[in-house]
Structures are given as C-alpha cells and as structure tokens.
mmCIF file of C-alpha atoms and ligand atoms in Angstrom:
data_model
loop_
_atom_site.group_PDB
_atom_site.id
_atom_site.type_symbol
_atom_site.label_atom_id
_atom_site.label_comp_id
_atom_site.label_asym_id
_atom_site.label_seq_id
_atom_site.Cartn_x
_atom_site.Cartn_y
_atom_site.Cartn_z
ATOM 1 C CA MET N 29 235.808 -44.631 -10.992
ATOM 2 C CA ARG N 30 238.011 -45.457 -13.976
ATOM 3 C CA HIS N 31 237.482 -49.183 -13.301
ATOM 4 C CA TYR N 32 233.695 -48.762 -13.265
ATOM 5 C CA VAL N 33 233.714 -46.957 -16.607
ATOM 6 C CA ILE N 34 235.940 -49.568 -18.256
ATOM 7 C CA ALA N 35 233.977 -52.502 -16.798
ATOM 8 C CA GLY N 36 230.684 -50.810 -17.746
ATOM 9 C CA VAL N 37 231.753 -50.427 -21.369
ATOM 10 C CA LEU N 38 232.972 -54.028 -21.430
ATOM 11 C CA VAL N 39 229.626 -55.254 -20.017
ATOM 12 C CA ILE N 40 227.729 -53.465 -22.774
ATOM 13 C CA VAL N 41 230.094 -54.785 -25.484
ATOM 14 C CA LEU N 42 229.898 -58.394 -24.206
ATOM 15 C CA ALA N 43 226.115 -58.219 -23.727
ATOM 16 C CA VAL N 44 225.592 -57.031 -27.308
ATOM 17 C CA ALA N 45 228.056 -59.608 -28.683
ATOM 18 C CA THR N 46 226.382 -62.464 -26.703
ATOM 19 C CA TYR N 47 222.905 -61.426 -27.872
ATOM 20 C CA ALA N 48 224.046 -61.092 -31.507
ATOM 21 C CA GLY N 49 225.826 -64.474 -31.294
ATOM 22 C CA LEU N 50 222.824 -66.284 -29.839
ATOM 23 C CA MET N 51 220.558 -64.722 -32.491
ATOM 24 C CA ALA N 52 222.951 -65.649 -35.286
ATOM 25 C CA ILE N 53 222.950 -69.363 -34.522
ATOM 26 C CA HIS N 54 219.121 -69.535 -34.952
ATOM 27 C CA LEU N 55 218.086 -71.415 -31.821
ATOM 28 C CA MET N 56 214.497 -71.616 -33.071
ATOM 29 C CA PRO N 57 213.181 -73.100 -36.344
ATOM 30 C CA VAL N 58 211.057 -70.962 -38.709
ATOM 31 C CA GLU N 59 207.912 -69.267 -37.423
ATOM 32 C CA ALA N 60 205.106 -71.185 -39.107
ATOM 33 C CA SER N 61 202.121 -70.188 -36.976
ATOM 34 C CA ALA N 62 200.582 -66.877 -35.861
ATOM 35 C CA GLN N 63 201.099 -68.150 -32.296
ATOM 36 C CA SER N 64 204.845 -68.429 -32.790
ATOM 37 C CA ILE N 65 205.232 -64.642 -33.212
ATOM 38 C CA PRO N 66 204.294 -63.485 -29.678
ATOM 39 C CA ILE N 67 206.081 -66.544 -28.235
ATOM 40 C CA ASP N 68 209.307 -65.680 -30.061
ATOM 41 C CA HIS N 69 208.922 -62.035 -29.046
ATOM 42 C CA LEU N 70 208.901 -63.090 -25.394
ATOM 43 C CA TRP N 71 211.778 -65.502 -26.024
ATOM 44 C CA ASN N 72 213.886 -62.730 -27.625
ATOM 45 C CA ILE N 73 213.334 -60.425 -24.630
ATOM 46 C CA GLU N 74 214.480 -63.249 -22.342
ATOM 47 C CA ILE N 75 217.555 -63.902 -24.485
ATOM 48 C CA ALA N 76 218.433 -60.183 -24.288
ATOM 49 C CA ILE N 77 218.116 -60.223 -20.485
ATOM 50 C CA ILE N 78 220.145 -63.425 -20.252
ATOM 51 C CA SER N 79 222.884 -61.928 -22.466
ATOM 52 C CA PHE N 80 223.058 -58.853 -20.229
ATOM 53 C CA LEU N 81 223.199 -60.924 -17.018
ATOM 54 C CA PHE N 82 225.896 -63.136 -18.495
ATOM 55 C CA ALA N 83 228.007 -60.043 -19.290
ATOM 56 C CA LEU N 84 227.229 -58.467 -15.925
ATOM 57 C CA ILE N 85 228.645 -61.526 -14.129
ATOM 58 C CA MET N 86 231.516 -62.507 -16.421
ATOM 59 C CA VAL N 87 233.040 -59.036 -17.008
ATOM 60 C CA PRO N 88 233.555 -58.025 -13.301
ATOM 61 C CA LEU N 89 234.740 -61.566 -12.550
ATOM 62 C CA ILE N 90 237.390 -61.713 -15.270
ATOM 63 C CA TYR N 91 238.258 -58.014 -14.950
ATOM 64 C CA SER N 92 238.912 -58.400 -11.178
ATOM 65 C CA LEU N 93 240.962 -61.567 -11.734
ATOM 66 C CA ILE N 94 243.256 -59.728 -14.119
ATOM 67 C CA VAL N 95 243.382 -56.112 -12.869
ATOM 68 C CA PHE N 96 243.255 -56.796 -9.098
ATOM 69 C CA ARG N 97 245.435 -59.902 -9.057
ATOM 70 C CA ARG N 98 248.085 -60.172 -6.320
ATOM 71 C CA ARG N 99 251.370 -58.579 -7.451
ATOM 72 C CA LYS N 100 254.710 -60.221 -6.893
ATOM 73 C CA GLY N 101 255.945 -59.600 -3.334
ATOM 74 C CA ASP N 102 252.574 -58.269 -2.076
ATOM 75 C CA THR N 103 251.769 -60.189 1.123
ATOM 76 C CA SER N 104 249.178 -57.765 2.554
ATOM 77 C CA ASP N 105 245.552 -58.843 3.249
ATOM 78 C CA GLY N 106 242.650 -57.724 1.104
ATOM 79 C CA GLU N 107 240.463 -54.824 2.193
ATOM 80 C CA HIS N 108 237.793 -55.932 4.725
ATOM 81 C CA ILE N 109 234.267 -55.159 3.500
ATOM 82 C CA GLU N 110 231.224 -55.234 5.809
ATOM 83 C CA GLY N 111 227.914 -55.662 3.850
ATOM 84 C CA ASN N 112 226.216 -53.021 1.704
ATOM 85 C CA ASN N 113 222.488 -52.456 2.247
ATOM 86 C CA THR N 114 222.029 -50.196 -0.790
ATOM 87 C CA LEU N 115 223.562 -52.835 -3.064
ATOM 88 C CA GLU N 116 221.456 -55.626 -1.505
ATOM 89 C CA ILE N 117 218.200 -53.700 -1.935
ATOM 90 C CA THR N 118 219.110 -52.696 -5.503
ATOM 91 C CA TRP N 119 219.903 -56.210 -6.680
ATOM 92 C CA THR N 120 216.711 -57.538 -5.081
ATOM 93 C CA VAL N 121 214.315 -54.859 -6.326
ATOM 94 C CA ILE N 122 215.523 -54.622 -9.916
ATOM 95 C CA PRO N 123 215.229 -58.401 -10.650
ATOM 96 C CA LEU N 124 211.844 -58.397 -8.889
ATOM 97 C CA ILE N 125 210.579 -55.691 -11.260
ATOM 98 C CA VAL N 126 212.043 -57.526 -14.278
ATOM 99 C CA VAL N 127 210.366 -60.805 -13.267
ATOM 100 C CA LEU N 128 207.016 -59.005 -12.777
ATOM 101 C CA ILE N 129 207.315 -57.425 -16.239
ATOM 102 C CA LEU N 130 208.136 -60.858 -17.754
ATOM 103 C CA ALA N 131 205.142 -62.367 -15.942
ATOM 104 C CA TYR N 132 202.907 -59.662 -17.416
ATOM 105 C CA ILE N 133 204.208 -60.189 -20.944
ATOM 106 C CA GLY N 134 204.004 -63.973 -20.440
ATOM 107 C CA THR N 135 200.368 -63.810 -19.350
ATOM 108 C CA TYR N 136 199.554 -61.527 -22.252
ATOM 109 C CA THR N 137 201.261 -63.921 -24.687
ATOM 110 C CA LEU N 138 199.390 -66.892 -23.205
ATOM 111 C CA GLY N 139 196.133 -64.978 -23.741
ATOM 112 C CA ASP N 140 197.119 -64.409 -27.409
ATOM 113 C CA VAL N 141 197.987 -68.066 -27.948
ATOM 114 C CA LEU N 142 194.797 -69.410 -26.332
ATOM 115 C CA ALA N 143 192.460 -66.788 -27.890
ATOM 116 C CA VAL N 144 189.256 -68.429 -29.154
ATOM 117 C CA ASP N 145 188.501 -67.837 -32.819
ATOM 118 C CA PRO N 146 184.873 -68.588 -33.751
ATOM 119 C CA ASN N 147 185.926 -69.313 -37.357
ATOM 120 C CA ALA N 148 188.385 -72.021 -36.332
ATOM 121 C CA LEU N 149 188.118 -75.338 -38.173
ATOM 122 C CA GLU N 150 187.731 -78.226 -35.784
ATOM 123 C CA ILE N 151 189.906 -81.309 -36.253
ATOM 124 C CA ASN N 152 189.873 -84.262 -33.874
ATOM 125 C CA VAL N 153 193.228 -85.730 -32.994
ATOM 126 C CA THR N 154 193.621 -89.215 -31.574
ATOM 127 C CA ALA N 155 196.896 -90.278 -30.014
ATOM 128 C CA ARG N 156 197.744 -93.899 -29.288
ATOM 129 C CA GLN N 157 200.806 -96.009 -28.764
ATOM 130 C CA TRP N 158 202.398 -95.072 -31.182
ATOM 131 C CA ALA N 159 200.600 -93.154 -33.840
ATOM 132 C CA TRP N 160 198.576 -90.010 -34.528
ATOM 133 C CA SER N 161 195.310 -89.947 -36.460
ATOM 134 C CA PHE N 162 193.281 -86.932 -37.550
ATOM 135 C CA THR N 163 189.515 -86.867 -38.147
ATOM 136 C CA TYR N 164 188.375 -84.002 -40.366
ATOM 137 C CA PRO N 165 185.019 -82.152 -40.356
ATOM 138 C CA GLU N 166 184.184 -83.995 -43.643
ATOM 139 C CA GLY N 167 184.091 -87.230 -41.612
ATOM 140 C CA PHE N 168 187.157 -89.144 -42.850
ATOM 141 C CA THR N 169 190.260 -90.013 -40.821
ATOM 142 C CA ALA N 170 193.844 -89.693 -42.064
ATOM 143 C CA LYS N 171 197.370 -90.223 -40.813
ATOM 144 C CA GLU N 172 198.416 -86.734 -41.991
ATOM 145 C CA LEU N 173 197.464 -83.357 -40.621
ATOM 146 C CA HIS N 174 196.582 -81.114 -43.572
ATOM 147 C CA LEU N 175 196.066 -77.436 -42.750
ATOM 148 C CA LEU N 176 195.042 -74.482 -44.848
ATOM 149 C CA VAL N 177 197.415 -71.495 -44.663
ATOM 150 C CA ASN N 178 195.947 -68.595 -42.627
ATOM 151 C CA GLN N 179 192.936 -70.690 -41.560
ATOM 152 C CA PRO N 180 192.735 -70.973 -37.762
ATOM 153 C CA VAL N 181 192.209 -74.534 -36.505
ATOM 154 C CA VAL N 182 191.372 -75.940 -33.138
ATOM 155 C CA LEU N 183 192.641 -79.457 -32.442
ATOM 156 C CA ASP N 184 190.446 -81.430 -30.037
ATOM 157 C CA MET N 185 192.846 -84.050 -28.787
ATOM 158 C CA GLN N 186 192.439 -87.259 -26.844
ATOM 159 C CA SER N 187 194.536 -90.332 -26.124
ATOM 160 C CA VAL N 188 193.195 -93.894 -26.091
ATOM 161 C CA ASP N 189 195.938 -95.169 -23.777
ATOM 162 C CA VAL N 190 198.727 -93.232 -22.046
ATOM 163 C CA ILE N 191 199.779 -89.586 -21.971
ATOM 164 C CA HIS N 192 201.223 -88.211 -25.214
ATOM 165 C CA SER N 193 202.163 -84.687 -26.244
ATOM 166 C CA PHE N 194 201.432 -82.882 -29.507
ATOM 167 C CA TRP N 195 204.364 -80.784 -30.652
ATOM 168 C CA VAL N 196 205.238 -79.140 -33.935
ATOM 169 C CA PRO N 197 208.387 -77.086 -33.206
ATOM 170 C CA GLN N 198 207.669 -74.626 -36.050
ATOM 171 C CA PHE N 199 204.272 -73.842 -34.477
ATOM 172 C CA ARG N 200 205.977 -73.440 -31.053
ATOM 173 C CA ILE N 201 203.008 -74.613 -28.974
ATOM 174 C CA LYS N 202 203.047 -77.975 -27.227
ATOM 175 C CA GLN N 203 200.064 -79.612 -25.566
ATOM 176 C CA ASP N 204 199.721 -82.875 -23.632
ATOM 177 C CA VAL N 205 197.172 -85.382 -24.932
ATOM 178 C CA LEU N 206 195.476 -87.328 -22.147
ATOM 179 C CA PRO N 207 193.288 -90.400 -21.895
ATOM 180 C CA GLY N 208 189.725 -89.638 -20.772
ATOM 181 C CA ARG N 209 189.981 -85.895 -21.234
ATOM 182 C CA ILE N 210 189.937 -83.638 -24.268
ATOM 183 C CA THR N 211 192.679 -81.024 -24.501
ATOM 184 C CA THR N 212 192.806 -78.379 -27.213
ATOM 185 C CA GLU N 213 195.481 -76.625 -29.204
ATOM 186 C CA ARG N 214 194.839 -73.602 -31.414
ATOM 187 C CA ILE N 215 197.004 -73.045 -34.481
ATOM 188 C CA THR N 216 196.850 -70.530 -37.283
ATOM 189 C CA PRO N 217 199.458 -71.716 -39.820
ATOM 190 C CA ILE N 218 201.051 -68.798 -41.684
ATOM 191 C CA LEU N 219 203.744 -70.501 -43.741
ATOM 192 C CA ILE N 220 203.148 -73.041 -46.509
ATOM 193 C CA GLY N 221 205.371 -76.081 -46.042
ATOM 194 C CA ASN N 222 205.866 -79.584 -44.679
ATOM 195 C CA TYR N 223 206.415 -80.078 -40.966
ATOM 196 C CA THR N 224 206.304 -82.991 -38.523
ATOM 197 C CA VAL N 225 204.285 -83.501 -35.394
ATOM 198 C CA THR N 226 206.373 -85.248 -32.779
ATOM 199 C CA CYS N 227 205.274 -86.850 -29.561
ATOM 200 C CA ALA N 228 206.979 -84.939 -26.758
ATOM 201 C CA GLN N 229 206.023 -87.196 -23.839
ATOM 202 C CA LEU N 230 207.862 -90.471 -23.250
ATOM 203 C CA CYS N 231 205.080 -92.989 -23.921
ATOM 204 C CA GLY N 232 206.742 -96.388 -24.295
ATOM 205 C CA THR N 233 208.855 -98.487 -26.686
ATOM 206 C CA GLY N 234 207.721 -96.739 -29.877
ATOM 207 C CA HIS N 235 207.786 -93.151 -28.564
ATOM 208 C CA THR N 236 210.568 -92.126 -30.982
ATOM 209 C CA TYR N 237 208.511 -93.333 -33.965
ATOM 210 C CA MET N 238 205.382 -91.458 -32.932
ATOM 211 C CA THR N 239 205.470 -88.797 -35.640
ATOM 212 C CA ALA N 240 203.090 -87.697 -38.390
ATOM 213 C CA PRO N 241 203.412 -85.343 -41.362
ATOM 214 C CA VAL N 242 201.886 -81.856 -41.123
ATOM 215 C CA ILE N 243 201.225 -80.191 -44.455
ATOM 216 C CA VAL N 244 200.291 -76.521 -44.694
ATOM 217 C CA SER N 245 199.010 -75.711 -48.152
ATOM 218 C CA THR N 246 197.106 -73.215 -50.336
ATOM 219 C CA GLN N 247 193.309 -73.316 -50.644
ATOM 220 C CA ALA N 248 193.495 -75.109 -54.030
ATOM 221 C CA ASP N 249 195.881 -77.833 -52.810
ATOM 222 C CA TYR N 250 193.914 -78.234 -49.596
ATOM 223 C CA ASP N 251 190.590 -78.603 -51.407
ATOM 224 C CA THR N 252 192.065 -81.132 -53.845
ATOM 225 C CA TRP N 253 193.403 -83.246 -50.977
ATOM 226 C CA ILE N 254 190.129 -83.101 -49.003
ATOM 227 C CA GLN N 255 188.071 -84.087 -52.079
ATOM 228 C CA ALA N 256 190.412 -86.978 -52.863
ATOM 229 C CA GLN N 257 190.187 -88.231 -49.257
ATOM 230 C CA VAL N 258 186.365 -87.993 -49.216
ATOM 231 C CA ALA N 259 186.176 -89.878 -52.516
ATOM 232 C CA ALA N 260 188.639 -92.560 -51.374
ATOM 233 C CA ALA N 261 186.815 -92.992 -48.067
ATOM 234 C CA THR N 262 183.475 -93.411 -49.838
ATOM 235 C CA VAL N 263 184.872 -96.082 -52.161
ATOM 236 C CA ALA N 264 186.808 -97.855 -49.421
ATOM 237 C CA ALA N 265 183.754 -98.087 -47.146
ATOM 238 C CA GLN N 266 182.052 -100.339 -49.694
ATOM 239 C CA THR N 267 184.389 -103.369 -49.409
ATOM 240 C CA PRO N 268 185.825 -105.293 -46.443
ATOM 241 C CA ILE N 269 189.387 -104.736 -47.695
ATOM 242 C CA GLY N 270 188.781 -100.991 -48.089
ATOM 243 C CA ARG N 271 187.204 -100.765 -44.654
ATOM 244 C CA GLY N 272 190.111 -102.739 -43.182
ATOM 245 C CA GLN N 273 192.578 -100.323 -44.762
ATOM 246 C CA GLN N 274 190.679 -97.367 -43.213
ATOM 247 C CA LEU N 275 190.666 -99.074 -39.800
ATOM 248 C CA VAL N 276 194.405 -99.663 -40.081
ATOM 249 C CA ALA N 277 194.892 -95.919 -40.708
ATOM 250 C CA GLN N 278 192.555 -94.938 -37.866
ATOM 251 C CA ASN N 279 194.181 -97.252 -35.381
ATOM 252 C CA GLY N 280 197.757 -96.444 -36.277
ATOM 253 C CA CYS N 281 198.726 -100.090 -36.970
ATOM 254 C CA ALA N 282 201.156 -99.097 -39.723
ATOM 255 C CA SER N 283 203.412 -97.146 -37.407
ATOM 256 C CA CYS N 284 204.675 -100.498 -36.061
ATOM 257 C CA HIS N 285 203.676 -103.002 -38.795
ATOM 258 C CA SER N 286 205.072 -102.100 -42.179
ATOM 259 C CA ILE N 287 203.089 -103.128 -45.246
ATOM 260 C CA ASP N 288 206.058 -103.141 -47.663
ATOM 261 C CA GLY N 289 208.321 -105.704 -45.962
ATOM 262 C CA SER N 290 210.571 -103.058 -44.369
ATOM 263 C CA SER N 291 211.512 -103.480 -40.727
ATOM 264 C CA THR N 292 210.334 -101.061 -38.034
ATOM 265 C CA GLY N 293 212.070 -103.166 -35.389
ATOM 266 C CA ILE N 294 208.929 -102.974 -33.226
ATOM 267 C CA ALA N 295 206.582 -105.467 -34.852
ATOM 268 C CA PRO N 296 206.542 -107.953 -37.777
ATOM 269 C CA THR N 297 205.794 -106.648 -41.266
ATOM 270 C CA TRP N 298 202.429 -107.585 -42.795
ATOM 271 C CA LYS N 299 203.776 -108.071 -46.303
ATOM 272 C CA GLY N 300 203.705 -111.725 -47.170
ATOM 273 C CA LEU N 301 202.541 -112.617 -43.672
ATOM 274 C CA TYR N 302 199.277 -114.407 -44.563
ATOM 275 C CA GLN N 303 199.776 -118.170 -44.932
ATOM 276 C CA SER N 304 203.513 -117.856 -44.210
ATOM 277 C CA GLN N 305 205.410 -119.902 -41.614
ATOM 278 C CA VAL N 306 205.991 -117.943 -38.399
ATOM 279 C CA LYS N 307 208.607 -119.009 -35.862
ATOM 280 C CA LEU N 308 207.610 -118.227 -32.285
ATOM 281 C CA SER N 309 209.829 -117.415 -29.323
ATOM 282 C CA GLY N 310 207.044 -118.238 -26.872
ATOM 283 C CA GLY N 311 203.619 -117.110 -25.713
ATOM 284 C CA THR N 312 200.758 -118.486 -23.659
ATOM 285 C CA ASN N 313 201.189 -122.324 -23.692
ATOM 286 C CA VAL N 314 203.555 -122.195 -26.669
ATOM 287 C CA ALA N 315 207.016 -123.777 -26.581
ATOM 288 C CA PRO N 316 209.864 -121.601 -27.910
ATOM 289 C CA GLY N 317 210.810 -122.543 -31.464
ATOM 290 C CA THR N 318 207.286 -123.620 -32.434
ATOM 291 C CA VAL N 319 206.419 -122.806 -36.051
ATOM 292 C CA VAL N 320 202.844 -121.950 -36.983
ATOM 293 C CA ILE N 321 201.060 -121.031 -40.204
ATOM 294 C CA ALA N 322 199.754 -117.452 -40.207
ATOM 295 C CA ASN N 323 196.211 -118.354 -41.161
ATOM 296 C CA GLU N 324 193.080 -116.328 -40.494
ATOM 297 C CA ALA N 325 192.675 -117.718 -36.958
ATOM 298 C CA TYR N 326 196.298 -116.757 -36.163
ATOM 299 C CA LEU N 327 195.808 -113.184 -37.442
ATOM 300 C CA ILE N 328 192.612 -112.743 -35.400
ATOM 301 C CA GLU N 329 194.215 -114.172 -32.277
ATOM 302 C CA SER N 330 197.255 -111.894 -32.693
ATOM 303 C CA ILE N 331 194.954 -108.855 -32.765
ATOM 304 C CA VAL N 332 192.760 -109.712 -29.776
ATOM 305 C CA ASN N 333 195.287 -111.579 -27.662
ATOM 306 C CA PRO N 334 198.789 -110.514 -28.738
ATOM 307 C CA SER N 335 200.500 -112.347 -25.883
ATOM 308 C CA ALA N 336 199.243 -115.762 -27.089
ATOM 309 C CA LYS N 337 201.978 -116.200 -29.687
ATOM 310 C CA ILE N 338 205.141 -114.111 -29.654
ATOM 311 C CA VAL N 339 206.965 -113.927 -32.983
ATOM 312 C CA ASN N 340 210.666 -114.753 -32.754
ATOM 313 C CA GLY N 341 212.722 -111.546 -32.595
ATOM 314 C CA PHE N 342 209.937 -109.401 -31.119
ATOM 315 C CA GLN N 343 208.818 -108.627 -27.591
ATOM 316 C CA ASP N 344 205.661 -109.263 -25.644
ATOM 317 C CA ASN N 345 203.642 -106.333 -24.233
ATOM 318 C CA VAL N 346 204.464 -104.021 -27.163
ATOM 319 C CA MET N 347 201.246 -104.575 -29.123
ATOM 320 C CA PRO N 348 198.344 -102.976 -27.196
ATOM 321 C CA LYS N 349 195.996 -105.595 -25.719
ATOM 322 C CA SER N 350 192.939 -103.361 -26.063
ATOM 323 C CA PHE N 351 191.988 -104.071 -29.703
ATOM 324 C CA GLY N 352 189.766 -107.022 -28.714
ATOM 325 C CA THR N 353 187.491 -104.557 -26.920
ATOM 326 C CA THR N 354 187.910 -101.366 -28.961
ATOM 327 C CA LEU N 355 187.253 -103.082 -32.307
ATOM 328 C CA THR N 356 184.107 -105.008 -33.197
ATOM 329 C CA GLN N 357 184.281 -108.544 -34.642
ATOM 330 C CA SER N 358 183.344 -107.317 -38.109
ATOM 331 C CA GLN N 359 186.012 -104.582 -37.892
ATOM 332 C CA ILE N 360 188.614 -107.229 -37.002
ATOM 333 C CA SER N 361 187.624 -109.391 -39.938
ATOM 334 C CA ASP N 362 187.847 -106.314 -42.233
ATOM 335 C CA ILE N 363 191.404 -105.708 -40.987
ATOM 336 C CA VAL N 364 192.288 -109.382 -41.494
ATOM 337 C CA ALA N 365 190.812 -109.207 -45.006
ATOM 338 C CA TYR N 366 193.122 -106.301 -45.733
ATOM 339 C CA ILE N 367 196.193 -108.026 -44.259
ATOM 340 C CA GLU N 368 195.481 -111.065 -46.472
ATOM 341 C CA THR N 369 195.867 -108.852 -49.580
ATOM 342 C CA LEU N 370 199.417 -107.820 -48.634
ATOM 343 C CA LYS N 371 201.262 -110.507 -50.548
HETATM 344 CU CU1 CUA K 30 203.392 -90.755 -27.606
HETATM 345 CU CU2 CUA K 30 205.633 -90.403 -26.861
#
C-alpha cells in the first residue's frame, strides 16, 4: 500500500510539472482569431491528458526499476502473475470514455469554427504556383490579405493549378485549396497585427516561397487602405502599363520574378531585362550557349511557351505553361508593356 501512495503522489507531481513545463514553452503562437480560442481550449485539455499519461507510465516504470531492483545475492525468481481482468477492463473503459469526451468536445469545436456568420465579408482567394492573390468585394485584387479586426470574413478559395493549403498559424485553422472546387475558411481576427499566410501543402519548386502578408487593422487603417487600392486600380486600368502591373499582381508573377534586380533563385529578374542580352542553356531547337536579345517577341514567347528558350542558370518546367491560355493577347501585351518599363 505504501508503494501505491508514494507512486500516486509522484504521478501527480510529475503530471503537474510536465503540464506546467509544456505550457511555459508556448508551443502555440498568439491567438489572433476568435476560432483559435476553442481550438486552443481543446488543445490544452489534450496536453493535460498527455501530461498525466506520461507521468502514469514513467513514474511506475522508474519507481519499479529503483525500488524493486534485484538485490545483491538474490537469485530467486520473480513472483508469477496470471492476468487481471479487473485491471484490463478498467484500462479499456476509462480511455474509451476519455476518447468519447474528446470526440464530443472536438465536434463541438468544429461546429464553432465552421459556424456561418451572415455578416461575414467575402474575399476571394486564388492560389497558384507559387503565389496568393486576394480579390476584395470592392473589385480590386491585391497580393496582401487585409482584414478588419473583429469583422468576420469568409475566404472563398480556389487554385488554378495544383493543391495548396491556406494556413496562418496565429489563426489556427488550415484549409486545402483545390483546383476546380471552392473551399472556404472562416476567420474572425481579434488581434491587430501583421501575420503571414503560408502554403502548407507541398506544391512544387517554389512551395517555400508561397507566402503572403496578412494585416489585421483598425477600421480607420482598413478604410484608408481599401480607398487607396480602389483609387490605384482605377488609375492603373486606364493605361497598358498600369493594367500590366495589375495583371502581374493578380497572376503572382512577382513571387518568382523580382522587379528590383534581386535574385529569387527560381526565375530571372525583370529589372533591366528588356533589350538585354540573354544567354540560354537550351530550349526547343536552341543550342546551349546561344545569346538572344530580350525584345518584345522574346518576352511574349517566354510567357506563352516558356520551354522555348531556357535562360542559363534556370530550369525548365518551373514557369507554368498555362499563361498562353489563361491570359488574352491584349493582357499579355499589357504585361510586356509593364516589363519594358523596368529598366
Ligand atoms: Cu502552394 Cu505549397
């Protein structure tokens, strides 16, 4: 009996210490959405159960190793034990009840997280290799996700190519983004700040770079940003260069092609590209080492048929081959007009 009391006390002490230790190292980032609260609540219950189970296994194990170790000169066999039905039933029924309770809380939490709010602001999210773009109710598209604090939003998400996954750790929820099907994610941001949406589904060479800023701001800051975007979009739509710049943002070109001469390692920069000499490593009917001038025809060909000429130092099959069909001819010439300005 004495052993049970000592081991029991040690189990409680170790369980509390493990739980306190796991809580102290902050396994989760800040809670920045209303959805993160019930999710963390469930998570904390699970951490408490895990801490208790850890103690329940480790204490008897280590206690037995030390207290019941074989003494010097003791050559007798251990006591023979033949099953214990009460113990078997107990350690089957108790975990079963615990799992059922967790399933109930889990279902309840899922209901909370997916709850439809009729006042939710609708934002369309497009995922592509390897960029995010966000189309707002006002009609413009941006590379950043701006959210208003305490305003529920519903993200209607779709991919134009492969499977991606929308994940902002501070919001807790993660949702796959699929081609040919709209998936939704509901967020009510509750904490003003800057976050990052990360793609959480391996989607190709540029997967690591598939991030976008998420800004949660006050009503005043949000309104200012929206008005500035609407004004900029209206102005930009009037010139080919402006339209090209918008198309570049919508199609995520800049996540691989820098416009300031910096290297992304994925694709050539656009700065100073127009009319420059480009050394090729190959391509359809092109000998390695060929040098071409990046004129208008070259830029158009590189958009619609990226395998035709491969720039030295970069790989084939990285640039999507779909732009020849997803963009119209006039859209392509707008993009080219924009690239030509990047001197
Ligand atoms: Cu998109 Cu990984």
